[in-house]
Tab-separated table of C-alpha atoms in Angstrom:
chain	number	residue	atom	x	y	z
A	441	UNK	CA	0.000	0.000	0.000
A	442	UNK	CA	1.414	3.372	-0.798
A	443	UNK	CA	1.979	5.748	1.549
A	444	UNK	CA	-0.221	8.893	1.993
A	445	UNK	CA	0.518	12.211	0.118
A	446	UNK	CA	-0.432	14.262	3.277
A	447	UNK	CA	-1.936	13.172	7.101
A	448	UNK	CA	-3.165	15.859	9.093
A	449	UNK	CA	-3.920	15.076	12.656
A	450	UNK	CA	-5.723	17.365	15.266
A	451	UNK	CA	-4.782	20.698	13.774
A	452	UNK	CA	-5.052	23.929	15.245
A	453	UNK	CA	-4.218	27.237	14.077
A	454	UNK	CA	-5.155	30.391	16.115
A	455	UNK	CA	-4.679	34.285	15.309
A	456	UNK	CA	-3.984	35.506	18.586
A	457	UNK	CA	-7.832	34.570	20.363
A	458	UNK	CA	-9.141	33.759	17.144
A	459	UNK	CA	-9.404	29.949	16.278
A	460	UNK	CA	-9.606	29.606	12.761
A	461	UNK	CA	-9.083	25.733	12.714
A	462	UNK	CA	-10.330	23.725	15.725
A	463	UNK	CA	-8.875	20.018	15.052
A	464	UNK	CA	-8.790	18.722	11.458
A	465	UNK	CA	-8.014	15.053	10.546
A	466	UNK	CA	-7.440	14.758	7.206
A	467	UNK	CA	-5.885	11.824	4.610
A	468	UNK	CA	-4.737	12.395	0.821
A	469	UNK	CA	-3.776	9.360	-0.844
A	470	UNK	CA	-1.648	9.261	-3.954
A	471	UNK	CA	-3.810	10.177	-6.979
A	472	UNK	CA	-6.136	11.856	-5.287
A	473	UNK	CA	-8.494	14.810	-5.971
A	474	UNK	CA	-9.807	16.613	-2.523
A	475	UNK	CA	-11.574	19.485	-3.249
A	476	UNK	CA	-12.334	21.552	-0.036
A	477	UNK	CA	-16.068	24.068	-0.390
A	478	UNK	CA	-17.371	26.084	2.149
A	479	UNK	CA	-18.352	29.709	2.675
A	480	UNK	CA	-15.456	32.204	3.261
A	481	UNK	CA	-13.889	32.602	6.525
A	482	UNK	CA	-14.322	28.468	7.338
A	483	UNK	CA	-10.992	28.290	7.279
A	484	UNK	CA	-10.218	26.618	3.876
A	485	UNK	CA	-7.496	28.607	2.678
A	486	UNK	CA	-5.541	28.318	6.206
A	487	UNK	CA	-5.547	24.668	6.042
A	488	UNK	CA	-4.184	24.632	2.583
A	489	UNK	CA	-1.453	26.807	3.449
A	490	UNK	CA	-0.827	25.127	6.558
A	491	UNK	CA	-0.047	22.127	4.146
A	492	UNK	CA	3.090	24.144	2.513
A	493	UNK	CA	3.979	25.986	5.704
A	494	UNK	CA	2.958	29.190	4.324
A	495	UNK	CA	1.145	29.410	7.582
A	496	UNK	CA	2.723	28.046	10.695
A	497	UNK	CA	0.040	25.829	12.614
A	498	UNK	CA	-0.807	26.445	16.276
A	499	UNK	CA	-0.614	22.655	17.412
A	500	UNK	CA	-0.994	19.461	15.537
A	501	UNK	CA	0.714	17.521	12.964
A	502	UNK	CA	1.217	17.752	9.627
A	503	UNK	CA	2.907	14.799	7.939
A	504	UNK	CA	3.551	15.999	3.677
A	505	UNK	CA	5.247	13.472	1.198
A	506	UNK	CA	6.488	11.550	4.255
A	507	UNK	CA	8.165	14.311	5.827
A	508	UNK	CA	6.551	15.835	9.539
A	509	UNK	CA	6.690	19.597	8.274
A	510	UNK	CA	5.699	20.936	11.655
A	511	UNK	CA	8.728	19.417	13.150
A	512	UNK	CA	11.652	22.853	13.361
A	513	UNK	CA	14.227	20.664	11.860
A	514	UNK	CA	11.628	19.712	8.869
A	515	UNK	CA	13.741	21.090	5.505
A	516	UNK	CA	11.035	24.003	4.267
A	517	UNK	CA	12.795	24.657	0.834
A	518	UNK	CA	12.917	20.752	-0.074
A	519	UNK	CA	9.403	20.572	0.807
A	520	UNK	CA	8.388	23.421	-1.367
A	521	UNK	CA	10.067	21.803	-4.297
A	522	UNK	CA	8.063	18.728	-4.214
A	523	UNK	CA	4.771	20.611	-3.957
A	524	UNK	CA	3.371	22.902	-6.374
A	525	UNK	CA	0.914	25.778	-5.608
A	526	UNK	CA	-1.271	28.245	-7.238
A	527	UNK	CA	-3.004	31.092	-5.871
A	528	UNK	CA	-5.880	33.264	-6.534
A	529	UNK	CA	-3.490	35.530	-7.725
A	530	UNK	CA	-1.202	34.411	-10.504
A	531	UNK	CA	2.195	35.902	-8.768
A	532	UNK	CA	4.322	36.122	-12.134
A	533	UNK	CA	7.261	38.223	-12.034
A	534	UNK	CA	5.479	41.212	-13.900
A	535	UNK	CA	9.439	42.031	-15.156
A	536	UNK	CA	10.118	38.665	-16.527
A	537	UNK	CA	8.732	36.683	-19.436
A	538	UNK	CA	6.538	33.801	-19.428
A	539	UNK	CA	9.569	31.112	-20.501
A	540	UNK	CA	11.578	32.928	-17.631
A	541	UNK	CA	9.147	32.847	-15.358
A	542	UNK	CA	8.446	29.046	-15.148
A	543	UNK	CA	12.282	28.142	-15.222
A	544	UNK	CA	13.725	30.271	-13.014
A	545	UNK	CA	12.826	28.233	-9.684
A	546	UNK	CA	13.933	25.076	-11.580
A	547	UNK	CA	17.265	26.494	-12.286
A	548	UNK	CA	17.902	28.369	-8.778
A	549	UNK	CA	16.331	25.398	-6.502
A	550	UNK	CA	16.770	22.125	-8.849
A	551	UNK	CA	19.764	23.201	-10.420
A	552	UNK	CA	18.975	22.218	-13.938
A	553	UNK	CA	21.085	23.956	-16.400
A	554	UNK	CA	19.003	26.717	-18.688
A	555	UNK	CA	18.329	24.572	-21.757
A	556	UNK	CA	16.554	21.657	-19.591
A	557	UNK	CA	14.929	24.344	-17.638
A	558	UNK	CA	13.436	25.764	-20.862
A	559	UNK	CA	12.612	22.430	-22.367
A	560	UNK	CA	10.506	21.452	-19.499
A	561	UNK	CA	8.888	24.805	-19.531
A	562	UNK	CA	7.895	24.551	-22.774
A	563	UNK	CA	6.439	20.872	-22.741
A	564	UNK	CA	4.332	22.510	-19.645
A	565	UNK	CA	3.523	25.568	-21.398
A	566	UNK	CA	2.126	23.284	-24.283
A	567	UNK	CA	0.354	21.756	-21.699
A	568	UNK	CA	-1.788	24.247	-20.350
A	569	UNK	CA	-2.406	25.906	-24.436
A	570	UNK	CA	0.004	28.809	-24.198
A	571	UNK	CA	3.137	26.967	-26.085
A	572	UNK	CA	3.626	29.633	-28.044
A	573	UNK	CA	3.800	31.997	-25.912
A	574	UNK	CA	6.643	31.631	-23.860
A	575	UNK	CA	8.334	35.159	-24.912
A	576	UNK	CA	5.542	37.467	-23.824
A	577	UNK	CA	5.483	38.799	-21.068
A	578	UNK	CA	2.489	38.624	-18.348
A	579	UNK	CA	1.169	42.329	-19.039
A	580	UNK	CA	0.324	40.955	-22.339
A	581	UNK	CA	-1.572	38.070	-21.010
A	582	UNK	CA	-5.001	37.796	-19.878
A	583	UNK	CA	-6.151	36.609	-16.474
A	584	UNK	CA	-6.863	33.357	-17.281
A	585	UNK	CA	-3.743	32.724	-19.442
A	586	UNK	CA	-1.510	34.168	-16.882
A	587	UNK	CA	-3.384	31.730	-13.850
A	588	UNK	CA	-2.555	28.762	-16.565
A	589	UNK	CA	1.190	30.330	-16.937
A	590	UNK	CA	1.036	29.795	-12.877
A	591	UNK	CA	0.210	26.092	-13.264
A	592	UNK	CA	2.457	25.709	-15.863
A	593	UNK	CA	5.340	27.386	-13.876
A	594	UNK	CA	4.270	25.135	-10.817
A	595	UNK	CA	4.203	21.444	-13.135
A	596	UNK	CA	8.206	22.400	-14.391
A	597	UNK	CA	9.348	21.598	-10.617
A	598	UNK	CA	7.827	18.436	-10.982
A	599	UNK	CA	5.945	18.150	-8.211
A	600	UNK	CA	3.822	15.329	-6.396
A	601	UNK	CA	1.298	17.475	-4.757
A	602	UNK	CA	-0.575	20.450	-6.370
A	603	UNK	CA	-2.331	22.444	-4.199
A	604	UNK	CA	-4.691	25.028	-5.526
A	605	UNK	CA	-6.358	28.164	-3.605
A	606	UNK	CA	-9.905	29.121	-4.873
A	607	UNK	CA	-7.426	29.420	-8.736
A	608	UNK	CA	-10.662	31.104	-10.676
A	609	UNK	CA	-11.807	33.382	-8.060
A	610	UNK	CA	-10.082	36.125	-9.596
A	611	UNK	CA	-11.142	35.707	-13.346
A	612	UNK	CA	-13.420	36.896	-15.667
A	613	UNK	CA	-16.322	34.031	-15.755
A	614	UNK	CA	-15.601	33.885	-19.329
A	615	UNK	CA	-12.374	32.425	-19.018
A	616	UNK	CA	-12.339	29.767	-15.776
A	617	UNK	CA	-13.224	27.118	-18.197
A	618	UNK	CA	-9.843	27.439	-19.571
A	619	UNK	CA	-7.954	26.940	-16.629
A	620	UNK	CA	-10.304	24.071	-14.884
A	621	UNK	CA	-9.856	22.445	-18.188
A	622	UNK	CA	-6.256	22.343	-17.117
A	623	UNK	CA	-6.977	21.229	-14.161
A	624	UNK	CA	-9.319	18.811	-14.999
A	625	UNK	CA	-6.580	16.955	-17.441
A	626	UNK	CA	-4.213	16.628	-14.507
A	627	UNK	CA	-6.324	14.978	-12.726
A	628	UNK	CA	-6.865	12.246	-15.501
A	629	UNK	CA	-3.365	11.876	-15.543
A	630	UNK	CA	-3.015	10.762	-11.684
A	631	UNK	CA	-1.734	14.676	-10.157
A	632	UNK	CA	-2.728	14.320	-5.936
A	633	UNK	CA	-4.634	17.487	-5.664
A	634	UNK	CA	-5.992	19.486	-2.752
A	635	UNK	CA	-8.274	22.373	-4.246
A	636	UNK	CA	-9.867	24.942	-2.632
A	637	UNK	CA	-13.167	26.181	-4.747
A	638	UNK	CA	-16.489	27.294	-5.239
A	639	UNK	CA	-16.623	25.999	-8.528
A	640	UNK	CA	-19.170	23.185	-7.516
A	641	UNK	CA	-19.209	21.424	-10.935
A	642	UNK	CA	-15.872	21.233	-11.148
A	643	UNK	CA	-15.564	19.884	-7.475
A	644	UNK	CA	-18.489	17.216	-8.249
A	645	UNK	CA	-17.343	15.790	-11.892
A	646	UNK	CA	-13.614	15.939	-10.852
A	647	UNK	CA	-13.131	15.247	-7.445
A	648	UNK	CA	-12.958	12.195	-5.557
A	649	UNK	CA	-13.391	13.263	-2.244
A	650	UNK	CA	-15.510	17.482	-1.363
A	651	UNK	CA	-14.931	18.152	2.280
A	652	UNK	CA	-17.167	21.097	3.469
A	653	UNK	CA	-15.838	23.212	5.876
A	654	UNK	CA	-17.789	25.884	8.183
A	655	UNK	CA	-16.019	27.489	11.234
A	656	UNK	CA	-12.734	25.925	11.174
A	657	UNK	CA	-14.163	22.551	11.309
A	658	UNK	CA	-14.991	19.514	8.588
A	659	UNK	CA	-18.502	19.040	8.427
A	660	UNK	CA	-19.112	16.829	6.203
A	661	UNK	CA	-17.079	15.263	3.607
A	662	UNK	CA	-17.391	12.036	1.091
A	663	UNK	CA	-17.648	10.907	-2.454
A	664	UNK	CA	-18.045	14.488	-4.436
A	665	UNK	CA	-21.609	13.425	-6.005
A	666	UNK	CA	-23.144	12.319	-2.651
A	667	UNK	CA	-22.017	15.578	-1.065
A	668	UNK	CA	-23.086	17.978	-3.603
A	669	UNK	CA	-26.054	16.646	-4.690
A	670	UNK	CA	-27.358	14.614	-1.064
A	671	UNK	CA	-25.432	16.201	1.504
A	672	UNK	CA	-26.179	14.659	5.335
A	673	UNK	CA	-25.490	17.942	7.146
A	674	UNK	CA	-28.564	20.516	7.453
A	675	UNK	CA	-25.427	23.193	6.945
A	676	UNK	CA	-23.749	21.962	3.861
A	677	UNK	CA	-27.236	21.860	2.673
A	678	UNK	CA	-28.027	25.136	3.496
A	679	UNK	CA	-24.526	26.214	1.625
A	680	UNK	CA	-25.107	24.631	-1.033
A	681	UNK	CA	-28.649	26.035	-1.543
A	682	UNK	CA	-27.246	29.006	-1.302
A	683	UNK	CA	-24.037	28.577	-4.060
A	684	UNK	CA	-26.247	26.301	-6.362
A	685	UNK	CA	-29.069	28.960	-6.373
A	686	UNK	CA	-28.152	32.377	-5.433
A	687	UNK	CA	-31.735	33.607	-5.378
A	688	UNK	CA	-32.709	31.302	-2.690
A	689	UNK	CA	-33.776	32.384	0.856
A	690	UNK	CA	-34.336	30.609	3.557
C-alpha cells in the first residue's frame, strides 16, 4: 500500500484569540483529488497553506510526502520543491517573461542547467495551451492565461502534490473554463490534488473526495456526487442552496 501524500492530525491554528481551525483530521492518498467548499472565513485557505507551511500551525501535525513539516528541523525549501501551488493571484514576475518565469525556480532550486529548464517549460507551457507563448510577457496576457502560466510554472518543478487556492476566483467568468480544463486533465493523468473552490461542478465531476468546511471545522465530507447533490449535514445543505441557487432564501 502506498503511503499517503499528506496526514493531518488534530490541527489547530489560532490568530492571537481567534481559532480559525479547531482540530482537522485529514488523509490524501496518492492520486487523489480533494476538493475543499465552504463559505469564506471556514478556514479553507488556512488549512491549505498550513499544508506548505505558508502558515505556521498552532498545534498538531502535519505529515507531507512523508516528511513531519511541523517538526523545526523539517527542511522548508525541499518541501516546497516537491509541492506545487497556485493562488488566486497568478504571482508572475510582472518584469520577466513567461519562458523565464516558469524556469527560473527550476534552475535556482533544482539546479537544472538553462536549456533543460526551458525544455521542461515549454512541454508545460504546451500543456496548459500557451506553447507559443513563452516570450511574452504577463502584461500581455489575460487573467486566465496568466493563472494557466502559474500552473504551468508550478508542473516544471515536478511536483507530487498540487495544491490550488480558490485558482478562478479572480477571473473573468468567461475564461475559468480554460484553466479548470487544465486542471481537470491533470487529474486524468493521476496529479494528488488538494483544491480549494467554489466551482461546484468542477468539485463534483472531478473530485474524488468534497470536504465542506464551516467554522474551522470539517462538516461533512465524502464521495463528491453524494455531497453535492445529497449532503447529510442541514449546513452543507443550506450552503449549497445558497451557491447552487443564489436567489434562494431561507
Amino acid at each position: 500500500m502506498t503511503q499517503p501524500k499528506v496526514v493531518i492530525t488534530n490541527l489547530h491554528k489560532s490568530y492571537g484569540e481567534r481559532e480559525v481551525l479547531k482540530g482537522i483530521d485529514l488523509t490524501i492518498d496518492g492520486g487523489e483529488v480533494v476538493c475543499v467548499i465552504g463559505p469564506s472565513g471556514s478556514g479553507k485557505s488556512t488549512l491549505l497553506r498550513c499544508v506548505n507551511q505558508l502558515e505556521q500551525s498552532t498545534s498538531g501535525s502535519i505529515v507531507v510526502l512523508g516528511q513531519e513539516i511541523t517538526d523545526p528541523d523539517n527542511d522548508i525549501d525541499d518541501l516546497r520543491a516537491r509541492v506545487g501551488m497556485v493562488f488566486q493571484q497568478f504571482n508572475l514576475f510582472a518584469h520577466m517573461s513567461v519562458l523565464d518565469n516558469c524556469t527560473i525556480a527550476q534552475r535556482k532550486v533544482l539546479g537544472r542547467s538553462k536549456a533543460h529548464a526551458e525544455k521542461i517549460a515549454l512541454n508545460n507551457l504546451e500543456l496548459v495551451g500557451l506553447g507559443d507563448r513563452g516570450s511574452a510577457m504577463p502584461s500581455q496576457l489575460s487573467g486566465g492565461q496568466q493563472q494557466r502560466v502559474a500552473i504551468a510554472r508550478a508542473l516544471s518543478m515536478d511536483p507530487e502534490l498540487m495544491l490550488f487556492d480558490e485558482p478562478t476566483s479572480a477571473l473573468d467568468p468567461e475564461l475559468v473554463g480554460d484553466v479548470l480544463k487544465v486542471m481537470r486533465e491533470l487529474a486524468e493523468d493521476g496529479m494528488t490534488m488538494m483544491v480549494v473552490t467554489h466551482e461546484m461542478a468542477f468539485a463534483r465531476d472531478v473530485a474524488d473526495r468534497v470536504l465542506f468546511m464551516d467554522g474551522g471545522v470539517i462538516v461533512e465530507q465524502g464521495e463528491a456526487e453524494q455531497v453535492i447533490t445529497a449532503p447529510t449535514q442541514e449546513r452543507t445543505k443550506q450552503f449549497l442552496e445558497r451557491v447552487l441557487d443564489p436567489t434562494h432564501t431561507d
